[in-house]
Coordinates of N, CA and C in Angstrom, one line a residue:
M1 N 101.6 105.8 44.3 CA 101.0 107.1 44.4 C 99.5 107.0 44.7
C2 N 98.8 106.0 44.2 CA 97.4 105.8 44.6 C 97.2 105.6 46.1
L3 N 98.2 105.0 46.8 CA 98.2 104.8 48.2 C 98.1 106.2 48.9
I4 N 98.9 107.1 48.4 CA 98.9 108.5 49.0 C 97.6 109.1 48.8
Y5 N 97.0 109.0 47.6 CA 95.8 109.7 47.3 C 94.6 109.1 48.1
S6 N 94.6 107.7 48.3 CA 93.6 107.0 49.0 C 93.6 107.5 50.5
F7 N 94.7 107.4 51.1 CA 94.8 107.7 52.5 C 94.5 109.2 52.7
F8 N 94.9 110.1 51.8 CA 94.6 111.5 51.9 C 93.1 111.8 51.9
F9 N 92.4 111.2 50.9 CA 91.0 111.3 50.8 C 90.2 110.7 52.0
I10 N 90.7 109.6 52.5 CA 90.1 109.0 53.7 C 90.2 109.9 54.9
L11 N 91.4 110.5 55.1 CA 91.6 111.4 56.3 C 90.7 112.6 56.1
V12 N 90.7 113.2 54.9 CA 89.8 114.4 54.7 C 88.4 114.0 54.9
G13 N 88.0 112.8 54.3 CA 86.6 112.4 54.4 C 86.1 112.3 55.8
K14 N 87.0 111.8 56.7 CA 86.6 111.6 58.1 C 86.4 112.9 58.8
S15 N 87.0 113.9 58.3 CA 86.9 115.2 59.0 C 85.6 116.0 58.6
F16 N 84.8 115.4 57.7 CA 83.5 116.0 57.3 C 82.4 115.1 57.7
Y17 N 81.4 115.7 58.3 CA 80.2 114.9 58.8 C 79.3 114.8 57.6
S18 N 78.9 113.6 57.3 CA 77.9 113.4 56.2 C 76.9 112.3 56.6
K19 N 75.7 112.5 56.3 CA 74.6 111.5 56.6 C 74.5 110.4 55.5
T20 N 75.2 110.7 54.4 CA 75.2 109.8 53.3 C 76.0 108.6 53.5
E21 N 75.4 107.4 53.4 CA 76.2 106.1 53.6 C 76.3 105.5 52.2
K22 N 77.4 104.7 52.1 CA 77.6 104.0 50.8 C 76.6 103.0 50.5
D23 N 75.9 103.1 49.4 CA 74.9 102.1 49.0 C 75.6 100.9 48.4
R24 N 75.4 99.7 48.9 CA 76.1 98.6 48.3 C 75.7 98.3 46.8
A25 N 74.6 98.8 46.4 CA 74.2 98.7 45.0 C 75.1 99.5 44.1
D26 N 75.7 100.5 44.7 CA 76.6 101.4 43.9 C 78.0 100.9 43.8
V27 N 78.4 99.8 44.6 CA 79.7 99.3 44.7 C 80.3 98.9 43.3
P28 N 79.5 98.1 42.5 CA 80.0 97.7 41.2 C 80.4 98.9 40.3
K29 N 79.5 99.9 40.3 CA 79.8 101.1 39.5 C 81.0 101.9 40.1
M30 N 81.1 101.9 41.4 CA 82.3 102.5 42.0 C 83.6 101.8 41.6
L31 N 83.5 100.5 41.6 CA 84.7 99.7 41.2 C 85.1 99.9 39.8
L32 N 84.1 100.0 38.9 CA 84.3 100.3 37.5 C 84.9 101.7 37.3
C33 N 84.4 102.7 38.0 CA 84.9 104.1 37.9 C 86.3 104.1 38.5
A34 N 86.6 103.4 39.5 CA 88.0 103.4 40.1 C 88.9 102.8 39.1
L35 N 88.5 101.7 38.4 CA 89.3 101.0 37.5 C 89.7 101.9 36.3
L36 N 88.6 102.6 35.8 CA 88.8 103.5 34.6 C 89.5 104.8 35.0
G37 N 89.1 105.5 36.0 CA 89.6 106.8 36.3 C 90.8 106.8 37.1
M38 N 91.1 105.9 38.0 CA 92.2 105.9 38.9 C 93.3 104.9 38.5
V39 N 93.0 103.8 37.9 CA 94.0 102.8 37.6 C 94.4 102.8 36.1
V40 N 93.5 102.5 35.2 CA 93.8 102.5 33.7 C 94.3 103.9 33.3
N41 N 93.6 104.9 33.7 CA 93.9 106.3 33.3 C 95.3 106.7 33.7
M42 N 95.6 106.5 35.0 CA 96.9 107.0 35.5 C 98.0 106.1 35.0
L43 N 97.9 104.8 35.1 CA 99.0 103.9 34.7 C 99.3 104.1 33.2
C44 N 98.3 104.2 32.4 CA 98.6 104.4 30.9 C 99.2 105.7 30.6
F45 N 98.8 106.8 31.4 CA 99.4 108.1 31.1 C 100.9 108.1 31.5
F46 N 101.2 107.6 32.7 CA 102.6 107.7 33.1 C 103.5 106.8 32.3
K47 N 103.0 105.6 31.9 CA 103.8 104.7 31.1 C 103.9 105.3 29.7
G48 N 102.8 105.9 29.2 CA 102.8 106.5 27.9 C 103.8 107.7 27.8
I49 N 103.9 108.5 28.8 CA 104.8 109.6 28.8 C 106.3 109.2 28.9
E50 N 106.5 108.0 29.5 CA 107.8 107.4 29.5 C 108.2 106.9 28.1
L51 N 107.3 106.4 27.4 CA 107.6 105.8 26.1 C 107.5 106.7 24.9
S52 N 106.6 107.7 25.0 CA 106.4 108.7 23.9 C 106.9 110.1 24.3
T53 N 106.3 111.1 23.7 CA 106.7 112.5 24.0 C 105.6 113.3 24.6
P54 N 105.9 114.4 25.3 CA 104.9 115.2 25.8 C 104.0 115.8 24.8
I55 N 104.5 116.2 23.6 CA 103.6 116.8 22.6 C 102.6 115.8 22.1
N56 N 103.0 114.5 22.0 CA 102.0 113.5 21.6 C 100.9 113.3 22.6
S57 N 101.3 113.4 23.9 CA 100.4 113.3 25.0 C 99.3 114.4 24.9
A58 N 99.8 115.6 24.7 CA 99.0 116.8 24.6 C 98.0 116.7 23.4
V59 N 98.5 116.2 22.3 CA 97.7 116.1 21.1 C 96.6 115.1 21.4
L60 N 96.9 113.9 21.9 CA 96.0 112.8 22.0 C 95.0 113.0 23.1
I61 N 95.3 113.8 24.2 CA 94.4 114.0 25.3 C 93.2 114.8 24.8
T62 N 93.4 115.5 23.7 CA 92.3 116.4 23.2 C 91.1 115.6 22.6
I63 N 91.3 114.3 22.5 CA 90.2 113.5 22.0 C 89.2 113.1 23.1
T64 N 89.6 113.4 24.3 CA 88.7 113.1 25.5 C 87.3 113.7 25.3
P65 N 87.1 115.0 25.0 CA 85.8 115.6 24.9 C 85.0 114.9 23.8
I66 N 85.6 114.5 22.7 CA 84.9 113.8 21.6 C 84.4 112.5 22.1
L67 N 85.2 111.8 22.9 CA 84.8 110.5 23.4 C 83.7 110.6 24.4
V68 N 83.8 111.7 25.3 CA 82.8 111.9 26.3 C 81.4 112.2 25.6
F69 N 81.4 112.9 24.5 CA 80.2 113.1 23.7 C 79.6 111.8 23.2
V70 N 80.5 111.0 22.7 CA 80.0 109.7 22.1 C 79.5 108.8 23.2
F71 N 80.3 108.7 24.3 CA 79.8 107.8 25.5 C 78.5 108.4 26.1
S72 N 78.4 109.7 26.2 CA 77.2 110.3 26.7 C 76.0 109.9 25.9
A73 N 76.2 110.0 24.6 CA 75.0 109.7 23.7 C 74.6 108.2 23.8
I74 N 75.6 107.4 23.9 CA 75.3 105.9 23.9 C 74.8 105.4 25.3
L75 N 75.5 105.9 26.4 CA 75.2 105.3 27.7 C 74.1 106.1 28.5
I76 N 74.0 107.4 28.4 CA 73.0 108.1 29.2 C 72.1 108.9 28.2
K77 N 72.1 108.6 26.9 CA 71.2 109.2 26.0 C 71.2 110.7 26.0
E78 N 72.3 111.3 26.2 CA 72.4 112.8 26.2 C 72.3 113.3 24.8
R79 N 71.5 114.3 24.6 CA 71.3 114.9 23.3 C 72.5 115.6 22.8
L80 N 72.9 115.3 21.6 CA 74.1 116.0 21.0 C 73.6 117.0 19.9
L81 N 73.4 118.2 20.3 CA 73.0 119.2 19.4 C 74.1 119.6 18.4
L82 N 73.7 119.8 17.2 CA 74.7 120.1 16.1 C 75.6 121.3 16.5
P83 N 75.1 122.4 17.0 CA 76.0 123.5 17.3 C 77.1 123.1 18.3
R84 N 76.8 122.3 19.3 CA 77.8 121.9 20.3 C 78.8 120.9 19.6
V85 N 78.3 120.1 18.7 CA 79.2 119.1 18.1 C 80.2 119.9 17.2
V86 N 79.7 120.9 16.5 CA 80.6 121.7 15.6 C 81.6 122.5 16.5
V87 N 81.2 123.0 17.6 CA 82.1 123.8 18.4 C 83.2 122.9 19.0
V88 N 82.8 121.7 19.4 CA 83.8 120.7 20.0 C 84.8 120.3 18.9
V89 N 84.3 120.1 17.7 CA 85.3 119.7 16.6 C 86.2 120.9 16.4
L90 N 85.7 122.1 16.4 CA 86.5 123.3 16.2 C 87.6 123.4 17.3
G91 N 87.1 123.2 18.5 CA 88.1 123.2 19.6 C 89.2 122.2 19.5
F92 N 88.8 121.0 19.0 CA 89.8 119.9 18.8 C 90.8 120.3 17.7
I93 N 90.3 120.9 16.6 CA 91.2 121.4 15.6 C 92.2 122.5 16.1
G94 N 91.6 123.4 16.8 CA 92.4 124.5 17.4 C 93.5 124.0 18.3
A95 N 93.1 123.1 19.2 CA 94.1 122.5 20.1 C 95.2 121.8 19.4
L96 N 94.8 121.0 18.4 CA 95.7 120.2 17.6 C 96.8 121.1 16.9
V97 N 96.3 122.2 16.3 CA 97.2 123.2 15.6 C 98.1 123.9 16.6
L98 N 97.5 124.2 17.7 CA 98.2 124.9 18.8 C 99.4 124.1 19.3
I99 N 99.2 122.8 19.4 CA 100.3 122.0 19.9 C 101.3 121.6 18.9
V100 N 100.8 121.2 17.7 CA 101.6 120.6 16.7 C 102.6 121.7 16.2
F101 N 102.2 123.0 16.2 CA 103.1 124.0 15.7 C 103.8 124.8 16.9
G102 N 103.6 124.3 18.1 CA 104.3 124.9 19.2 C 105.7 124.3 19.4
N103 N 106.5 125.1 20.1 CA 107.8 124.6 20.4 C 107.8 123.5 21.4
E104 N 108.7 122.6 21.3 CA 108.8 121.4 22.2 C 110.2 120.9 22.3
I105 N 110.6 120.6 23.6 CA 111.8 120.0 23.8 C 111.6 118.5 24.0
R106 N 112.0 117.8 23.0 CA 111.8 116.3 22.9 C 112.6 115.6 24.0
Q107 N 111.9 114.6 24.6 CA 112.6 113.8 25.6 C 112.8 112.4 25.1
D108 N 113.5 111.6 25.8 CA 113.7 110.2 25.4 C 112.4 109.5 25.1
A109 N 112.3 108.9 24.0 CA 111.0 108.3 23.6 C 111.3 106.9 22.9
P110 N 111.5 105.9 23.7 CA 112.0 104.6 23.2 C 111.0 103.8 22.4
N111 N 109.7 104.1 22.6 CA 108.6 103.3 21.8 C 107.4 104.2 21.6
I112 N 107.5 105.1 20.6 CA 106.5 106.1 20.4 C 105.1 105.5 20.0
P113 N 105.1 104.5 19.1 CA 103.8 103.9 18.8 C 103.0 103.3 20.0
L114 N 103.8 102.6 20.9 CA 103.1 102.0 22.0 C 102.7 103.1 23.0
G115 N 103.6 104.1 23.2 CA 103.2 105.2 24.0 C 102.0 105.9 23.6
N116 N 101.9 106.2 22.3 CA 100.7 106.8 21.7 C 99.5 106.0 21.9
A117 N 99.6 104.7 21.8 CA 98.5 103.8 22.0 C 98.0 103.9 23.5
L118 N 98.9 104.0 24.4 CA 98.6 104.1 25.8 C 97.9 105.5 26.1
F119 N 98.3 106.5 25.4 CA 97.6 107.8 25.5 C 96.2 107.7 25.1
V120 N 95.9 107.0 24.0 CA 94.6 106.8 23.5 C 93.7 106.1 24.5
V121 N 94.3 105.0 25.1 CA 93.6 104.3 26.2 C 93.4 105.2 27.4
N122 N 94.4 106.0 27.7 CA 94.2 107.0 28.8 C 93.1 107.9 28.6
A123 N 93.0 108.5 27.4 CA 91.9 109.5 27.1 C 90.6 108.8 27.1
S124 N 90.5 107.5 26.5 CA 89.3 106.8 26.4 C 88.8 106.4 27.8
S125 N 89.6 105.9 28.7 CA 89.2 105.5 30.0 C 88.7 106.7 30.9
F126 N 89.4 107.9 30.7 CA 89.0 109.0 31.5 C 87.7 109.6 31.0
G127 N 87.5 109.5 29.6 CA 86.2 110.0 29.1 C 85.1 109.2 29.6
L128 N 85.3 107.8 29.6 CA 84.2 106.9 30.1 C 84.0 107.1 31.6
Y129 N 85.0 107.4 32.3 CA 84.9 107.6 33.7 C 84.1 108.8 34.0
L130 N 84.2 109.9 33.3 CA 83.4 111.1 33.5 C 82.0 110.9 33.3
V131 N 81.6 110.0 32.3 CA 80.2 109.7 32.0 C 79.6 108.9 33.1
L132 N 80.4 107.8 33.5 CA 79.8 106.9 34.5 C 79.8 107.5 35.9
V133 N 80.7 108.3 36.3 CA 80.7 108.9 37.6 C 79.7 110.0 37.8
K134 N 79.1 110.4 36.7 CA 78.1 111.5 36.8 C 77.0 111.2 37.7
S135 N 76.4 110.0 37.6 CA 75.3 109.6 38.5 C 75.7 109.4 39.9
L136 N 76.9 109.0 40.2 CA 77.4 108.8 41.5 C 77.6 110.2 42.2
S137 N 78.1 111.1 41.4 CA 78.4 112.5 41.9 C 77.1 113.2 42.4
A138 N 76.0 112.8 41.8 CA 74.7 113.4 42.2 C 74.2 112.8 43.5
K139 N 74.7 111.6 43.9 CA 74.2 110.9 45.1 C 75.1 111.1 46.3
Y140 N 76.4 111.3 46.1 CA 77.4 111.4 47.2 C 78.2 112.7 47.1
T141 N 78.7 113.1 48.3 CA 79.6 114.3 48.3 C 80.9 114.0 47.6
A142 N 81.6 115.0 47.1 CA 82.8 114.7 46.3 C 83.8 114.0 47.1
V143 N 84.0 114.4 48.4 CA 85.0 113.8 49.2 C 84.7 112.3 49.6
H144 N 83.4 112.1 49.9 CA 82.9 110.8 50.2 C 83.1 109.8 49.0
L145 N 82.7 110.3 47.8 CA 82.8 109.5 46.7 C 84.3 109.2 46.3
L146 N 85.1 110.2 46.3 CA 86.5 110.0 45.9 C 87.3 109.2 47.0
K147 N 86.9 109.3 48.2 CA 87.5 108.4 49.2 C 87.4 107.0 48.9
W148 N 86.2 106.5 48.4 CA 86.0 105.1 48.0 C 86.7 104.8 46.7
L149 N 86.6 105.7 45.8 CA 87.2 105.4 44.4 C 88.7 105.3 44.5
F150 N 89.3 106.1 45.3 CA 90.8 106.0 45.4 C 91.2 104.8 46.2
L151 N 90.4 104.4 47.2 CA 90.7 103.2 48.0 C 90.6 102.0 47.1
F152 N 89.5 101.9 46.3 CA 89.4 100.8 45.4 C 90.5 100.8 44.3
G153 N 90.8 102.0 43.9 CA 91.9 102.1 42.9 C 93.2 101.7 43.4
F154 N 93.5 102.0 44.7 CA 94.8 101.6 45.3 C 94.9 100.1 45.4
I155 N 93.8 99.4 45.8 CA 93.8 98.0 45.9 C 94.0 97.3 44.5
M156 N 93.4 97.9 43.4 CA 93.6 97.3 42.1 C 95.0 97.6 41.5
A157 N 95.5 98.8 41.8 CA 96.8 99.1 41.2 C 98.0 98.6 42.0
L158 N 97.8 98.2 43.2 CA 98.9 97.7 44.0 C 99.7 96.6 43.4
P159 N 99.1 95.6 42.9 CA 99.9 94.5 42.3 C 100.8 94.9 41.1
I160 N 100.3 95.9 40.4 CA 101.1 96.4 39.2 C 102.1 97.4 39.6
S161 N 101.8 98.3 40.5 CA 102.7 99.4 40.9 C 103.7 99.1 42.0
Y162 N 103.4 98.1 42.8 CA 104.2 97.8 44.0 C 105.7 97.6 43.7
P163 N 106.1 96.8 42.6 CA 107.5 96.7 42.3 C 108.2 98.0 42.0
G164 N 107.6 98.8 41.2 CA 108.2 100.1 40.9 C 108.2 101.0 42.1
L165 N 107.2 100.9 43.0 CA 107.2 101.7 44.2 C 108.4 101.4 45.1
V166 N 108.7 100.1 45.3 CA 109.8 99.6 46.1 C 111.1 100.1 45.6
K167 N 111.3 100.1 44.3 CA 112.5 100.5 43.6 C 112.8 102.0 43.8
S168 N 111.7 102.8 43.8 CA 111.8 104.2 43.8 C 112.0 104.8 45.2
V169 N 111.7 104.0 46.2 CA 111.9 104.5 47.6 C 113.3 105.0 47.9
G170 N 113.5 106.2 48.3 CA 114.8 106.7 48.6 C 115.5 107.2 47.4
L171 N 114.9 107.1 46.2 CA 115.6 107.6 45.0 C 115.2 109.0 44.5
I172 N 114.1 109.5 45.1 CA 113.6 110.8 44.7 C 114.5 111.9 45.2
A173 N 115.0 112.7 44.2 CA 115.9 113.8 44.6 C 115.2 114.8 45.4
Y174 N 116.0 115.6 46.2 CA 115.4 116.6 47.0 C 114.7 117.7 46.2
E175 N 115.3 118.1 45.1 CA 114.8 119.1 44.2 C 113.5 118.7 43.5
A176 N 113.2 117.3 43.5 CA 112.1 116.8 42.8 C 110.9 116.7 43.7
V177 N 111.1 116.9 45.0 CA 110.0 116.7 46.0 C 108.8 117.7 45.7
W178 N 109.1 118.9 45.4 CA 108.1 119.9 45.2 C 107.3 119.6 43.9
R179 N 108.0 119.0 42.9 CA 107.3 118.6 41.7 C 106.3 117.4 42.0
F180 N 106.8 116.5 42.8 CA 106.0 115.3 43.2 C 104.8 115.8 44.0
A181 N 105.0 116.8 44.9 CA 103.9 117.3 45.7 C 102.9 118.0 44.8
F182 N 103.3 118.7 43.7 CA 102.4 119.3 42.8 C 101.5 118.3 42.1
V183 N 102.2 117.2 41.7 CA 101.4 116.1 41.0 C 100.4 115.5 41.9
V184 N 100.7 115.3 43.2 CA 99.8 114.7 44.2 C 98.7 115.7 44.5
I185 N 99.0 116.9 44.9 CA 98.0 117.9 45.3 C 97.3 118.6 44.2
G186 N 98.1 119.1 43.2 CA 97.5 119.9 42.2 C 96.8 119.1 41.1
T187 N 97.6 118.2 40.4 CA 97.0 117.5 39.3 C 96.2 116.3 39.6
T188 N 96.2 115.9 40.9 CA 95.4 114.7 41.2 C 94.3 115.1 42.2
F189 N 94.7 115.5 43.4 CA 93.7 115.8 44.5 C 92.7 116.9 44.0
M190 N 93.3 118.0 43.6 CA 92.4 119.1 43.2 C 91.6 118.8 41.9
T191 N 92.3 118.2 41.0 CA 91.6 117.9 39.7 C 90.4 116.9 39.9
Y192 N 90.6 115.8 40.6 CA 89.5 114.9 40.7 C 88.4 115.5 41.6
L193 N 88.8 116.2 42.6 CA 87.8 116.8 43.5 C 86.9 117.8 42.8
L194 N 87.6 118.7 42.0 CA 86.8 119.7 41.2 C 86.0 119.1 40.1
N195 N 86.6 118.0 39.5 CA 85.8 117.3 38.4 C 84.5 116.8 39.0
V196 N 84.5 116.1 40.1 CA 83.3 115.6 40.7 C 82.3 116.7 41.1
Y197 N 82.9 117.8 41.6 CA 82.0 118.9 42.0 C 81.4 119.5 40.7
A198 N 82.2 119.6 39.6 CA 81.6 120.2 38.4 C 80.5 119.3 37.8
L199 N 80.7 118.0 37.9 CA 79.7 117.0 37.4 C 78.4 117.1 38.1
K200 N 78.4 117.7 39.3 CA 77.2 117.9 40.1 C 76.4 119.1 39.4
Q201 N 77.1 120.0 38.7 CA 76.4 121.1 38.2 C 76.3 121.1 36.7
L202 N 77.1 120.3 36.0 CA 77.1 120.3 34.5 C 77.0 119.0 33.9
K203 N 76.8 118.9 32.6 CA 76.7 117.6 31.9 C 78.2 117.1 31.8
A204 N 78.3 115.8 31.7 CA 79.6 115.2 31.5 C 80.3 115.7 30.2
S205 N 79.5 115.9 29.2 CA 80.1 116.4 27.9 C 80.7 117.8 28.1
T206 N 80.0 118.6 28.9 CA 80.5 120.0 29.2 C 81.8 120.0 30.0
V207 N 81.8 119.1 31.0 CA 83.1 119.0 31.8 C 84.2 118.5 30.9
G208 N 83.9 117.6 30.0 CA 85.0 117.0 29.1 C 85.6 118.1 28.2
V209 N 84.8 119.0 27.8 CA 85.2 120.1 26.9 C 86.4 120.9 27.5
F210 N 86.4 121.0 28.8 CA 87.4 121.8 29.5 C 88.8 121.2 29.3
T211 N 88.9 120.0 28.8 CA 90.2 119.4 28.4 C 91.0 120.3 27.5
Y212 N 90.2 121.0 26.6 CA 90.9 121.9 25.6 C 91.7 123.0 26.3
L213 N 91.4 123.3 27.6 CA 92.2 124.3 28.3 C 93.7 123.9 28.5
Q214 N 93.9 122.6 28.5 CA 95.3 122.1 28.8 C 96.4 122.7 27.9
P215 N 96.2 122.7 26.6 CA 97.2 123.3 25.7 C 97.4 124.8 25.9
L216 N 96.2 125.5 26.2 CA 96.3 126.9 26.4 C 97.1 127.2 27.7
I217 N 96.9 126.5 28.7 CA 97.6 126.7 30.0 C 99.1 126.3 29.8
G218 N 99.4 125.3 29.1 CA 100.8 124.9 28.8 C 101.5 126.0 28.1
I219 N 100.9 126.6 27.0 CA 101.5 127.7 26.3 C 101.7 128.9 27.2
A220 N 100.6 129.2 28.0 CA 100.7 130.4 28.9 C 101.8 130.3 29.9
Y221 N 102.0 129.1 30.4 CA 103.0 128.9 31.4 C 104.4 129.0 30.8
A222 N 104.5 128.5 29.5 CA 105.8 128.6 28.8 C 106.2 130.0 28.5
I223 N 105.1 130.9 28.2 CA 105.4 132.3 28.0 C 105.8 133.0 29.3
M224 N 105.1 132.6 30.4 CA 105.4 133.3 31.7 C 106.9 133.0 32.1
V225 N 107.3 131.8 31.9 CA 108.7 131.5 32.3 C 109.8 131.7 31.3
G226 N 109.3 132.3 30.1 CA 110.3 132.7 29.1 C 110.7 131.6 28.2
A227 N 110.0 130.4 28.2 CA 110.3 129.3 27.4 C 109.7 129.3 26.0
D228 N 108.8 130.3 25.8 CA 108.1 130.4 24.5 C 107.6 131.8 24.4
G229 N 107.1 132.1 23.2 CA 106.6 133.5 22.9 C 105.2 133.4 22.3
L230 N 104.5 134.5 22.4 CA 103.2 134.6 21.8 C 103.2 135.1 20.4
T231 N 102.6 134.3 19.5 CA 102.6 134.6 18.1 C 101.1 134.7 17.6
A232 N 101.0 135.2 16.3 CA 99.6 135.4 15.8 C 98.9 134.1 15.7
Y233 N 99.6 133.1 15.2 CA 98.8 131.8 15.1 C 98.4 131.2 16.4
K234 N 99.2 131.4 17.4 CA 98.8 130.9 18.8 C 97.6 131.7 19.3
L235 N 97.6 133.0 19.0 CA 96.5 133.8 19.5 C 95.2 133.4 18.7
G236 N 95.3 133.1 17.4 CA 94.2 132.7 16.6 C 93.7 131.3 17.0
T237 N 94.6 130.4 17.1 CA 94.1 129.0 17.4 C 93.6 128.9 18.9
G238 N 94.2 129.7 19.7 CA 93.8 129.8 21.1 C 92.3 130.3 21.2
S239 N 92.0 131.2 20.4 CA 90.6 131.7 20.3 C 89.6 130.6 19.9
V240 N 90.1 129.8 18.9 CA 89.3 128.7 18.5 C 89.1 127.7 19.6
V241 N 90.1 127.4 20.3 CA 90.0 126.5 21.4 C 89.0 127.0 22.5
L242 N 89.1 128.3 22.8 CA 88.1 128.8 23.8 C 86.7 128.6 23.4
L243 N 86.4 128.5 22.1 CA 85.0 128.3 21.7 C 84.5 127.0 22.3
G244 N 85.4 126.0 22.5 CA 85.0 124.7 22.9 C 84.4 124.7 24.3
F245 N 84.6 125.7 25.1 CA 84.0 125.7 26.5 C 83.2 127.0 26.8
I246 N 83.4 128.0 25.9 CA 82.6 129.2 26.1 C 81.1 129.0 25.6
W247 N 81.0 128.2 24.6 CA 79.7 128.0 23.9 C 78.6 127.6 24.9

């Protein structure tokens, strides 16, 4: 999958004229960001969802804003004001309650402890990625930066993902193609592109707080398709979650 993302960003990047050239001094940081954001983050998530359950993934991903706050304070000396800390913790509690008491159709989960550990690594690597890529986003355009990050990520992930890629060729069912396209275009291309753009305008900790929207969007989609219903506790906890990014 990284191969698709890399080539897509390279093709898009070439269609934009930019006077910004890649500074060789930034290559080590680009490599680290690619490792954290494109390799460790993605591989741990997909392997974790295979071993654990979707509800565990949704619960554990909400630690990302907390980790972004911690990494921001340590690495870039970002001030952590008490009101913002309180709101983030409230958002975490709201998201946790929203997911734990929500309806879920459990899938096969052969190794939940290992899967959950991978989700924690996934959330940690993405949180650190958001903090480190902040300085690069101020220097390069979003497309130019992601073109290199995904290219580096593809090279790093290839030895690990190649065997699985070979086995899956020709096995994707026709009805699954649109889902695969959504993962490529929606949850990867648009997500990373908009994250880098947001980092140009906001603090890394602010961008991280938007992770709390994921449970809300999941519940909203379930209601829209008739898979779940709106209850008083969901409305209440949803309001608490919204505090995490409205503040």
